[in-house]
XYZ file of C-alpha atoms in Angstrom:
712
model
C 12.267 0.033 -21.906
C 9.667 2.718 -21.313
C 11.536 4.713 -18.669
C 10.324 8.274 -18.263
C 12.630 11.187 -18.966
C 13.365 13.399 -15.968
C 14.961 16.829 -15.578
C 15.351 19.133 -12.594
C 12.570 21.719 -12.542
C 13.288 25.389 -13.135
C 13.957 27.476 -10.031
C 10.887 29.656 -10.584
C 8.539 26.704 -9.979
C 10.285 24.576 -7.350
C 7.212 22.639 -6.260
C 5.595 21.872 -9.612
C 5.935 18.707 -11.687
C 4.783 18.136 -15.241
C 3.634 14.712 -16.433
C 2.919 14.188 -20.140
C 1.326 11.010 -21.492
C 1.711 9.977 -25.112
C -1.561 8.122 -25.696
C -0.672 6.995 -29.240
C 2.435 5.002 -28.300
C 0.694 2.219 -26.449
C 2.678 -0.984 -25.933
C 2.162 -4.094 -28.036
C 1.936 -6.093 -24.811
C -0.729 -6.132 -22.126
C -0.019 -5.045 -18.574
C -0.001 -8.088 -16.298
C -2.115 -7.419 -13.175
C -0.249 -10.225 -11.398
C 2.473 -7.714 -10.580
C 0.105 -6.827 -7.710
C 0.423 -10.291 -6.149
C 1.142 -11.319 -2.572
C 3.609 -13.747 -1.032
C 2.759 -16.186 1.741
C 4.810 -18.712 3.630
C 3.925 -21.781 5.642
C 4.894 -19.998 8.812
C 2.753 -21.001 11.790
C -0.311 -18.789 12.021
C 0.330 -17.358 8.580
C -1.166 -20.643 7.394
C -3.205 -21.674 10.464
C -5.683 -20.004 10.658
C -4.439 -17.356 8.193
C -5.543 -19.446 5.226
C -6.565 -22.836 6.626
C -9.097 -22.676 9.459
C -7.169 -24.439 12.229
C -6.970 -22.617 15.548
C -4.877 -25.015 17.643
C -1.104 -25.173 17.651
C 0.433 -28.626 18.167
C -2.891 -30.410 18.215
C -1.015 -33.718 17.930
C 0.845 -33.106 21.200
C 4.289 -33.496 19.660
C 7.696 -32.589 21.003
C 8.016 -28.870 20.185
C 10.913 -27.546 18.119
C 12.902 -24.518 19.245
C 14.681 -22.668 16.491
C 18.456 -22.614 17.106
C 19.487 -20.004 14.558
C 19.744 -17.014 16.888
C 19.299 -16.699 20.663
C 15.833 -15.448 21.467
C 17.089 -12.441 23.406
C 18.998 -11.217 20.332
C 16.218 -11.640 17.781
C 13.210 -9.475 16.908
C 9.787 -10.782 17.902
C 8.739 -11.641 14.351
C 11.608 -14.114 14.026
C 9.869 -16.260 16.640
C 6.250 -15.857 15.616
C 6.118 -19.582 14.729
C 8.250 -20.932 17.542
C 6.692 -18.875 20.331
C 2.911 -19.078 20.438
C 2.469 -17.289 23.776
C 5.504 -15.730 25.400
C 4.385 -16.149 29.001
C 3.595 -19.867 28.877
C 5.608 -21.671 31.544
C 6.797 -24.789 29.803
C 6.209 -28.055 31.634
C 8.532 -30.871 30.449
C 5.650 -33.332 30.726
C 3.094 -31.261 28.811
C 3.276 -30.632 25.062
C 3.885 -26.917 24.330
C 1.895 -24.652 23.979
C -0.589 -26.654 26.033
C -0.573 -25.822 29.753
C -1.421 -28.039 32.733
C -4.612 -27.620 34.721
C -4.841 -29.328 38.113
C -7.099 -29.225 41.124
C -5.853 -31.915 43.448
C -3.183 -34.575 42.863
C -2.593 -34.765 39.098
C 0.420 -35.884 37.039
C 1.234 -35.540 33.354
C 3.214 -37.681 30.928
C 4.292 -36.858 27.379
C 4.530 -40.350 25.933
C 5.802 -41.874 22.684
C 3.091 -43.235 20.399
C -0.461 -42.173 19.703
C -2.564 -42.130 16.563
C -1.214 -39.074 14.751
C 1.917 -36.969 14.566
C 5.485 -37.238 13.423
C 6.767 -40.042 11.200
C 10.321 -40.653 12.346
C 10.806 -43.566 9.938
C 9.862 -41.796 6.714
C 12.461 -41.325 4.008
C 12.022 -37.551 4.262
C 12.428 -37.513 8.055
C 16.171 -36.773 7.792
C 16.822 -33.206 6.683
C 19.441 -30.497 7.070
C 18.611 -27.569 9.339
C 19.600 -23.900 9.028
C 22.978 -24.585 10.654
C 23.813 -27.398 8.237
C 23.179 -30.085 10.840
C 21.376 -33.323 10.066
C 17.979 -33.345 11.737
C 15.904 -36.497 12.194
C 12.330 -36.274 13.353
C 11.756 -37.589 16.873
C 8.983 -40.157 17.415
C 5.313 -39.227 17.601
C 3.858 -38.504 21.032
C 0.559 -38.135 22.862
C -0.537 -36.532 26.131
C -1.510 -38.519 29.241
C -3.339 -36.976 32.183
C -3.434 -39.049 35.380
C -5.702 -37.990 38.218
C -5.007 -39.501 41.619
C -7.405 -37.225 43.385
C -9.463 -34.272 42.200
C -9.550 -32.971 38.618
C -6.958 -32.237 35.957
C -6.336 -31.636 32.290
C -4.628 -29.428 29.736
C -5.558 -26.103 28.192
C -4.453 -24.000 25.256
C -4.911 -20.258 24.985
C -6.596 -19.190 21.780
C -7.270 -16.045 19.802
C -10.639 -16.685 18.169
C -12.576 -14.574 15.626
C -15.643 -14.553 17.843
C -16.760 -11.235 16.369
C -17.406 -13.241 13.196
C -18.704 -16.581 14.513
C -19.491 -18.186 17.880
C -19.414 -21.743 16.527
C -16.278 -23.929 16.621
C -15.882 -27.610 15.759
C -13.451 -29.754 17.747
C -12.175 -33.145 16.643
C -10.139 -35.190 19.113
C -8.998 -38.768 19.784
C -9.136 -40.126 23.361
C -8.721 -43.326 25.332
C -8.281 -44.092 29.006
C -8.890 -46.153 32.098
C -10.999 -45.068 35.036
C -12.660 -42.035 33.449
C -16.077 -42.006 31.820
C -15.672 -38.811 29.826
C -13.473 -35.893 28.863
C -15.071 -32.543 29.524
C -14.436 -29.958 26.806
C -14.859 -26.317 27.744
C -14.221 -23.014 26.009
C -13.391 -20.405 28.607
C -13.352 -16.646 28.522
C -10.271 -14.705 29.659
C -11.558 -14.639 33.254
C -12.354 -18.366 33.335
C -16.061 -18.048 32.580
C -17.222 -21.098 30.626
C -18.802 -20.008 27.333
C -19.404 -23.518 25.947
C -19.236 -27.002 27.395
C -19.437 -30.473 25.827
C -18.090 -33.935 26.633
C -16.925 -37.081 24.843
C -16.831 -40.646 26.203
C -13.634 -42.453 27.175
C -13.016 -46.134 26.403
C -9.915 -48.311 26.631
C -9.274 -47.952 22.858
C -8.504 -44.860 20.814
C -11.751 -43.365 19.523
C -12.216 -40.193 17.493
C -14.958 -37.714 18.338
C -16.354 -34.498 16.904
C -18.261 -31.907 18.925
C -19.565 -28.433 18.144
C -18.870 -25.715 20.687
C -21.470 -22.933 20.459
C -20.256 -20.023 22.572
C -22.827 -18.242 24.730
C -21.330 -14.873 23.842
C -18.232 -13.138 22.593
C -15.274 -12.992 24.929
C -15.304 -10.081 27.353
C -11.623 -9.467 26.510
C -9.702 -8.751 23.309
C -6.066 -9.282 22.561
C -4.393 -5.887 22.554
C -5.161 -3.903 19.392
C -7.025 -6.862 17.976
C -10.320 -8.197 16.712
C -9.656 -11.556 18.358
C -11.269 -12.704 21.578
C -9.198 -14.157 24.432
C -10.188 -17.775 25.038
C -8.839 -21.062 26.365
C -9.787 -24.553 25.232
C -9.764 -26.818 28.298
C -9.750 -30.635 28.170
C -10.270 -32.140 31.630
C -11.153 -35.308 33.537
C -12.057 -35.910 37.187
C -11.759 -38.817 39.563
C -9.066 -41.457 39.770
C -7.748 -42.791 36.458
C -5.791 -41.749 33.395
C -6.831 -40.450 29.992
C -4.795 -40.101 26.801
C -5.316 -37.259 24.330
C -4.150 -37.007 20.717
C -4.796 -35.218 17.428
C -7.073 -32.354 18.387
C -8.294 -30.046 15.595
C -10.376 -26.905 16.012
C -11.973 -25.110 13.061
C -14.353 -22.195 12.871
C -17.933 -23.215 12.161
C -18.109 -20.848 9.191
C -14.953 -22.154 7.483
C -15.390 -22.108 3.695
C -15.589 -25.679 2.365
C -14.946 -26.708 5.969
C -11.298 -25.629 5.533
C -10.628 -22.016 4.711
C -10.624 -18.767 6.648
C -13.593 -16.803 5.257
C -12.194 -13.399 6.212
C -8.991 -14.055 4.284
C -10.998 -15.067 1.228
C -13.100 -11.916 1.591
C -9.946 -9.767 1.834
C -8.349 -11.356 -1.215
C -11.480 -10.931 -3.319
C -12.291 -7.411 -2.116
C -8.829 -6.022 -2.789
C -8.283 -7.959 -6.001
C -5.157 -9.908 -5.033
C -4.356 -11.534 -8.394
C -1.635 -14.043 -7.497
C -0.125 -15.748 -4.443
C 3.279 -17.438 -4.227
C 3.412 -20.592 -2.060
C 4.621 -22.468 0.042
C 7.605 -20.181 0.656
C 9.960 -18.606 1.157
C 12.466 -20.309 3.376
C 9.961 -23.049 4.131
C 10.217 -24.210 0.509
C 13.764 -25.424 1.023
C 12.635 -28.115 3.478
C 9.216 -28.963 2.025
C 8.383 -32.366 0.583
C 5.085 -32.209 -1.279
C 4.047 -35.768 -0.370
C 3.779 -34.695 3.272
C 0.805 -32.515 2.311
C -1.388 -34.784 0.169
C -3.829 -37.560 0.887
C -6.040 -38.046 3.967
C -5.171 -35.750 6.861
C -4.902 -38.774 9.138
C -1.971 -40.027 7.056
C -0.072 -36.742 6.840
C 2.935 -36.420 9.152
C 3.671 -33.527 11.454
C 7.061 -32.059 10.548
C 9.590 -29.921 12.351
C 9.655 -26.377 10.966
C 13.417 -26.198 10.598
C 13.767 -22.597 9.528
C 11.232 -20.688 11.612
C 10.735 -23.075 14.520
C 7.652 -24.876 15.767
C 5.761 -27.579 13.882
C 4.033 -27.941 10.510
C 0.896 -30.155 10.604
C 0.588 -30.268 6.776
C -3.150 -29.623 6.698
C -2.617 -26.921 4.064
C -1.137 -29.054 1.308
C -1.048 -28.851 -2.469
C -4.722 -29.494 -3.150
C -5.882 -27.317 -0.288
C -3.811 -24.352 -1.448
C -4.933 -24.728 -5.060
C -8.552 -25.121 -3.943
C -8.154 -21.927 -1.906
C -6.852 -20.148 -5.016
C -9.835 -21.410 -6.994
C -12.306 -20.221 -4.347
C -10.596 -16.832 -3.957
C -10.009 -16.351 -7.726
C -6.220 -16.239 -7.400
C -3.496 -17.342 -9.833
C -1.167 -19.801 -8.025
C 2.618 -19.563 -8.240
C 4.312 -22.691 -6.855
C 7.846 -22.812 -5.481
C 9.867 -26.025 -5.127
C 12.955 -26.478 -3.017
C 16.538 -26.910 -4.157
C 18.680 -29.004 -1.837
C 20.340 -32.378 -1.458
C 17.058 -33.653 -0.025
C 14.815 -32.548 -2.917
C 15.700 -34.217 -6.217
C 14.594 -33.322 -9.757
C 12.642 -36.589 -9.775
C 10.680 -35.545 -6.670
C 9.908 -32.189 -8.298
C 8.785 -33.897 -11.517
C 6.403 -36.096 -9.514
C 4.928 -33.006 -7.881
C 4.354 -31.353 -11.259
C 2.656 -34.519 -12.517
C 0.563 -34.696 -9.347
C -0.607 -31.116 -9.910
C -1.172 -31.204 -13.682
C -1.172 -34.855 -14.696
C -4.048 -36.566 -16.505
C -6.036 -38.660 -13.980
C -6.177 -41.636 -16.350
C -2.853 -41.523 -18.177
C -0.350 -40.559 -15.453
C 0.537 -42.254 -12.186
C 0.594 -39.079 -10.121
C -2.571 -37.777 -11.787
C -4.321 -40.980 -10.712
C -3.026 -40.435 -7.177
C -4.445 -36.910 -7.121
C -7.797 -38.268 -8.294
C -7.694 -40.864 -5.516
C -7.239 -37.984 -3.103
C -10.503 -36.462 -4.287
C -9.321 -34.005 -6.951
C -10.124 -35.448 -10.356
C -9.331 -32.502 -12.619
C -5.759 -31.275 -13.198
C -4.995 -27.905 -11.655
C -3.225 -26.546 -14.772
C -0.600 -24.611 -12.812
C 1.578 -22.802 -15.345
C 4.627 -21.695 -13.329
C 6.998 -23.453 -10.927
C 10.035 -21.844 -9.329
C 13.125 -23.855 -8.371
C 14.857 -22.755 -5.176
C 14.403 -19.851 -2.805
C 17.189 -17.398 -1.990
C 19.737 -20.171 -2.463
C 22.421 -17.466 -2.467
C 21.818 -16.795 1.255
C 23.974 -18.495 3.875
C 20.882 -18.585 6.107
C 19.030 -20.800 3.633
C 18.523 -24.536 3.850
C 19.869 -25.567 0.449
C 22.329 -22.651 0.295
C 24.728 -23.099 -2.600
C 27.152 -21.261 -4.825
C 25.931 -19.865 -8.177
C 28.092 -22.277 -10.188
C 26.555 -25.279 -8.431
C 23.032 -23.935 -8.697
C 23.457 -23.044 -12.366
C 25.029 -26.411 -13.059
C 22.209 -28.366 -11.444
C 19.295 -26.176 -12.485
C 19.017 -27.694 -16.024
C 18.247 -31.085 -14.467
C 15.307 -29.581 -12.576
C 14.254 -27.645 -15.648
C 14.262 -30.749 -17.846
C 12.436 -32.810 -15.216
C 9.611 -30.255 -15.092
C 9.448 -29.665 -18.854
C 9.396 -33.412 -19.574
C 6.204 -33.653 -17.527
C 4.538 -30.474 -18.811
C 6.278 -28.394 -21.519
C 3.714 -25.602 -21.111
C 5.049 -24.703 -17.683
C 7.307 -21.676 -17.208
C 10.241 -22.719 -15.027
C 11.718 -20.006 -12.830
C 15.110 -19.964 -11.121
C 16.400 -18.026 -8.141
C 18.604 -15.062 -8.990
C 20.081 -12.231 -6.914
C 19.078 -8.586 -7.082
C 22.226 -7.082 -8.673
C 21.912 -4.107 -6.361
C 22.822 -6.386 -3.447
C 26.523 -6.649 -2.645
C 26.253 -9.453 -0.120
C 26.274 -13.197 -0.802
C 28.318 -12.830 -3.985
C 27.104 -9.483 -5.228
C 26.331 -8.689 -8.882
C 28.685 -11.395 -10.165
C 26.403 -14.054 -8.628
C 24.056 -13.829 -11.612
C 26.920 -13.928 -14.113
C 28.271 -17.130 -12.622
C 24.772 -18.623 -12.465
C 23.999 -17.916 -16.135
C 27.422 -19.162 -17.239
C 26.955 -22.453 -15.385
C 23.594 -23.298 -16.954
C 21.090 -20.787 -15.610
C 20.449 -19.532 -19.140
C 17.976 -22.417 -19.437
C 15.510 -20.619 -17.148
C 12.278 -19.237 -18.601
C 12.023 -16.861 -15.643
C 14.394 -15.558 -12.962
C 13.142 -14.487 -9.559
C 14.692 -11.829 -7.338
C 13.792 -10.508 -3.891
C 14.306 -7.150 -2.250
C 13.635 -5.927 1.267
C 14.502 -2.248 1.712
C 15.544 -1.343 5.258
C 18.255 1.303 5.061
C 21.491 1.564 6.970
C 21.918 2.621 10.602
C 24.930 4.810 9.786
C 22.823 6.865 7.374
C 20.170 7.149 10.070
C 22.754 8.814 12.298
C 23.603 11.431 9.660
C 20.113 12.528 8.523
C 16.846 13.281 10.269
C 14.175 10.523 10.417
C 11.947 12.052 7.740
C 14.848 12.284 5.288
C 15.850 8.699 6.118
C 12.341 7.430 5.367
C 12.143 9.496 2.195
C 15.306 7.920 0.815
C 13.717 4.488 1.215
C 10.515 5.719 -0.446
C 12.611 6.852 -3.437
C 14.323 3.466 -3.767
C 11.922 1.930 -6.362
C 13.604 4.048 -9.057
C 16.900 2.372 -8.200
C 15.291 -1.048 -8.071
C 13.956 -0.517 -11.582
C 17.531 0.002 -12.756
C 18.557 -3.161 -10.904
C 15.975 -5.130 -12.875
C 17.404 -3.676 -16.080
C 20.906 -4.751 -15.029
C 19.665 -8.274 -14.381
C 18.100 -8.494 -17.817
C 21.274 -7.131 -19.422
C 23.357 -9.771 -17.644
C 21.014 -12.476 -18.911
C 21.233 -11.078 -22.450
C 25.041 -11.123 -22.258
C 24.741 -14.887 -21.807
C 22.247 -15.381 -24.615
C 19.205 -15.597 -22.326
C 15.971 -13.589 -22.317
C 14.092 -14.741 -19.226
C 11.087 -12.984 -17.790
C 11.543 -11.537 -14.301
C 9.459 -12.131 -11.195
C 9.897 -10.330 -7.899
C 8.940 -13.088 -5.505
C 9.319 -11.056 -2.318
C 9.538 -7.323 -1.779
C 8.767 -4.767 0.875
C 10.201 -1.875 2.837
C 10.664 -1.012 6.493
C 12.771 1.551 8.304
C 13.832 -0.946 10.956
C 17.407 0.367 11.127
C 16.160 3.792 12.211
C 16.829 3.811 15.974
C 14.500 6.691 16.837
C 11.717 8.664 15.228
C 8.712 7.727 13.084
C 9.108 4.837 10.665
C 7.431 4.154 7.330
C 5.462 1.154 8.586
C 2.713 -0.669 6.662
C -0.014 1.617 7.946
C 1.650 4.841 6.792
C 1.184 6.773 3.586
C 4.992 6.877 3.311
C 4.914 3.105 2.900
C 2.014 3.402 0.463
C 4.072 5.850 -1.609
C 6.927 3.333 -1.684
C 4.502 0.650 -2.933
C 3.135 2.965 -5.618
C 6.688 3.546 -6.802
C 7.274 -0.202 -7.018
C 4.029 -0.776 -8.930
C 4.943 1.980 -11.381
C 8.371 0.419 -11.860
C 6.768 -2.955 -12.606
C 4.376 -1.403 -15.133
C 7.205 0.338 -16.963
C 9.256 -2.833 -17.292
C 6.969 -4.261 -19.920
C 5.857 -7.821 -20.453
C 9.212 -9.056 -19.156
C 8.186 -8.490 -15.511
C 5.402 -10.687 -14.220
C 4.212 -12.182 -10.961
C 5.492 -9.684 -8.415
C 4.584 -10.741 -4.871
C 4.689 -8.335 -1.972
C 5.577 -9.820 1.395
C 2.677 -8.379 3.351
C 1.067 -10.865 5.685
C -1.786 -8.545 6.568
C -4.000 -9.938 3.789
C -4.471 -13.018 5.989
C -6.798 -12.892 8.983
C -4.454 -14.466 11.499
C -3.761 -13.867 15.200
C -0.263 -13.215 16.501
C -0.477 -11.902 20.051
C 2.785 -10.026 19.421
C 2.117 -9.013 15.807
C -1.532 -8.389 15.057
C -2.187 -6.468 11.881
C -5.529 -5.482 10.351
C -5.920 -5.550 6.589
C -6.881 -1.931 5.985
C -3.280 -0.724 5.850
C -2.353 2.188 3.598
C -0.281 0.000 1.288
C -3.214 -2.338 0.644
C -5.483 0.610 -0.129
C -2.897 1.756 -2.679
C -2.767 -1.712 -4.204
C -6.525 -1.510 -4.619
C -6.208 1.771 -6.556
C -4.191 -0.195 -9.105
C -6.112 -3.485 -8.915
C -9.514 -1.864 -9.438
C -8.290 -0.637 -12.798
C -5.840 -3.316 -13.983
C -7.971 -6.282 -12.957
C -10.380 -5.847 -15.878
C -9.739 -5.105 -19.541
C -6.747 -5.203 -21.849
C -4.525 -2.430 -20.533
C -1.477 -1.316 -22.538
C 1.432 0.667 -21.185
C 1.863 4.301 -22.288
C 5.167 6.205 -22.229
C 5.337 9.094 -19.788
C 7.666 12.106 -19.754
C 8.248 13.774 -16.430
C 9.800 17.085 -15.403
C 9.958 17.984 -11.762
C 11.866 18.308 -8.508
C 14.276 15.585 -7.475
C 15.918 14.191 -4.369
C 19.025 12.173 -3.579
C 19.685 8.786 -1.982
C 22.734 8.183 0.208
C 24.701 4.962 0.069
C 23.202 2.510 2.552
C 25.885 -0.077 3.315
C 25.953 -2.863 0.723
C 22.305 -2.786 -0.380
C 21.510 0.717 -1.635
C 23.910 2.760 -3.737
C 24.121 6.536 -3.720
C 21.865 8.075 -6.369
C 21.245 11.681 -7.393
C 18.330 13.435 -9.074
C 15.671 10.849 -8.254
C 12.212 12.188 -9.239
C 10.125 13.103 -6.216
C 6.958 12.772 -8.323
C 6.649 9.418 -10.057
C 4.112 8.412 -12.698
C 2.991 5.542 -14.914
C 0.101 5.298 -17.373
C -1.957 2.633 -19.167
C -4.654 2.588 -21.843
C -7.520 0.243 -22.699
C -9.527 1.292 -25.749
C -10.255 4.984 -25.256
C -9.813 4.791 -21.479
C -6.586 6.073 -19.939
C -5.441 5.665 -16.328
C -2.496 7.529 -14.825
C -0.938 6.584 -11.490
C 0.783 9.458 -9.688
C 2.732 9.508 -6.432
C 4.435 12.308 -4.533
C 7.416 10.706 -2.810
C 8.292 13.888 -0.957
C 7.394 13.338 2.706
C 7.497 17.058 3.565
C 6.150 19.113 0.691
C 2.984 19.005 -1.392
C 3.522 18.890 -5.146
C 1.342 20.402 -7.821
C 1.271 18.067 -10.834
C 0.263 19.323 -14.270
C -0.938 16.167 -16.036
C -1.157 16.375 -19.814
C -2.939 13.627 -21.766
C -2.661 13.637 -25.557
C -6.112 13.592 -27.150
C -8.002 14.639 -24.020
C -10.624 17.216 -25.098
C -11.164 20.402 -23.162
C -14.191 20.181 -20.927
C -13.888 16.403 -20.562
C -14.679 15.005 -17.126
C -11.698 13.340 -15.432
C -12.118 11.132 -12.363
C -9.611 11.508 -9.538
C -9.082 9.093 -6.641
C -6.573 10.647 -4.218
C -5.201 8.741 -1.217
C -3.723 11.047 1.403
C -2.982 11.521 5.098
C -2.386 14.529 7.319
C 0.903 12.972 8.434
C 2.662 10.647 5.956
C 4.353 8.797 8.858
C 1.180 8.266 10.905
C 0.821 4.505 11.433
C -2.821 4.453 12.535
C -4.607 1.311 11.335
C -7.150 -0.176 13.723
C -9.376 -3.246 13.678
C -12.455 -1.058 13.926
C -11.619 0.455 10.540
C -9.900 3.596 11.832
C -6.987 4.436 9.543
C -4.614 7.347 9.060
C -5.472 7.921 5.418
C -8.526 8.898 3.441
C -9.393 8.538 -0.219
C -10.957 11.568 -1.893
C -12.894 10.884 -5.064
C -13.970 13.779 -7.231
C -14.386 14.871 -10.834
C -12.064 17.371 -12.529
C -12.646 19.233 -15.780
C -9.915 19.031 -18.434
C -8.421 22.242 -19.790
C -5.620 22.639 -22.335
C -5.440 18.867 -22.710
C -5.015 18.030 -19.066
C -5.720 18.648 -15.396
C -3.801 19.846 -12.355
C -3.591 17.497 -9.372
C -2.399 18.645 -5.952
C -0.526 15.782 -4.312
C 0.072 16.150 -0.565
C 3.217 14.616 0.977
C 3.243 10.874 0.144
C -0.027 11.310 -1.736
C -1.016 8.630 -4.269
C -3.547 9.268 -7.031
C -5.237 7.484 -9.900
C -6.577 9.692 -12.675
C -9.100 8.147 -15.101
C -9.925 9.824 -18.404
C -11.652 8.961 -21.673
C -10.279 10.186 -25.017
C -12.295 11.343 -28.033
């Protein structure tokens, strides 16, 4: 399958590696640039304002949902990034979280049932199963009442706004009341200074208003290590009376098409993100597509049963596909598998997305919603990590394989041109059924799948961390892509044993040294992490046309504020992705076989997720060709030593100019990545002169390089 050949280098040249590219044996298939894709999930600020420009949480003043899966004190911060908007908000039982009371005088608050927007407790989809297997029914919709007996009062929400990009924000809100003439709307700085002030009238009936808040200046404060200004939106009334508030929305004035985060679109375009998988992830297992179509006023707010918090459903099917169109991204849609999501519901979604607006019922409905033309989505996945006991819709492989054909047929009956993917399990995982999970799935009916999707998060084992130093621990994780490549081969062999030849997608993947108790970790900003990513990309390229649509779980491509998890986009791993995307995004690139001789390292056994492995190449390489142009991707996965790489390219004339782009850092475990553009790595671009059919490239520890050459 295009694997390189590797041998241990001779003792007299312990640091040197030799890479030889056979330029005549190009593949008969084209490299799919969508292996450089990203994964996103409808997970609080990942979506709002990460993709959809909405800066308020719980704008409909609903009863907040607290995730019951693990006690907060036992869970890492990122597990609660949706449930907990600001950690130091003192919750008031009469004020909708994360709104906070403001009072000067005698003021009371009531969180009342009713209003003009919010949950739909009577809908057929309101009853769902949560992560603990319990039946959850949506509570009734609510609104916020502020009663002033004397003085002034209201509610406020703390915000992280991109005021370095725009000072204009548009607020929509519905109000009614008795005794008050107006609601004052103010945007405050961190110290309480009012940067913008407007007002809307109050009558005894619900009325909807829209105002533009033009800030006088940027906030004087930033969230820590952030580009986002510290603000509060304050809604207040004074004098005796009561006022009701409901369905507040706040978008940036520069939102693309009035909906989308312009910085996210810029990031996606600039770095060449080719594909995005949506809407999850774990969220998929609870998602009903009808909640996210039609007028926003008619869309229900839903409990986010896996991650906590609320889902307002502003970013629905059409919005996501419109975002993909604007950002030039190939969409990959994922549908849930559970007792609450039937094959018939999935078929209706496919018809809604791709159906003819005149000849199909759901196509007509899409046209009524303002999207006349079919979206022509060509891949749908059924289920997400259904093997996991943590998953809503968790099931055994026999049940999933037995029911999958019904979903497959339902989708194919609507659109036979769609590739239908099914959840599978990385055979290198020995939890949740281990390698036999796939065998049981294929035997039960999974052989019908056009595509199988596996996920892999590489974290390492704490016991190994106790036995090796931190650098060695990180290096073992950086070497893992070679093992993952073998896991993909095992999956394909298992499918073949059952008469199936599905393509493979890697719907979620990433690495983190979270189990390392002390010492530097290969975080997103480090070149060690970038070297891991380069190894994964090389593995994908070598797997041929059978591996498509690989989506890295890296939320940094979205411009979204998490006060406890802010991450700029210029991370080392994204810069590495760009080295590949800048070349693979254009042209018809064919894979070239590579032979590799060089030093090797070993991987210890890490619990039940990583097996022991010897003689893993420290220098990894992959190559592609388009016409007479050849590109080689090299990575030194040694985190301590530089490696001299002798790169030989068949047909490369002596004296030819060869372009080198080398990404490097002084310390491969330096995690510097700042919002002002300061990063730990640099990219050196220079021209080399070929001699004896090749060039010599010096790769520093965790160095990643792309070498571009033109043949005779």
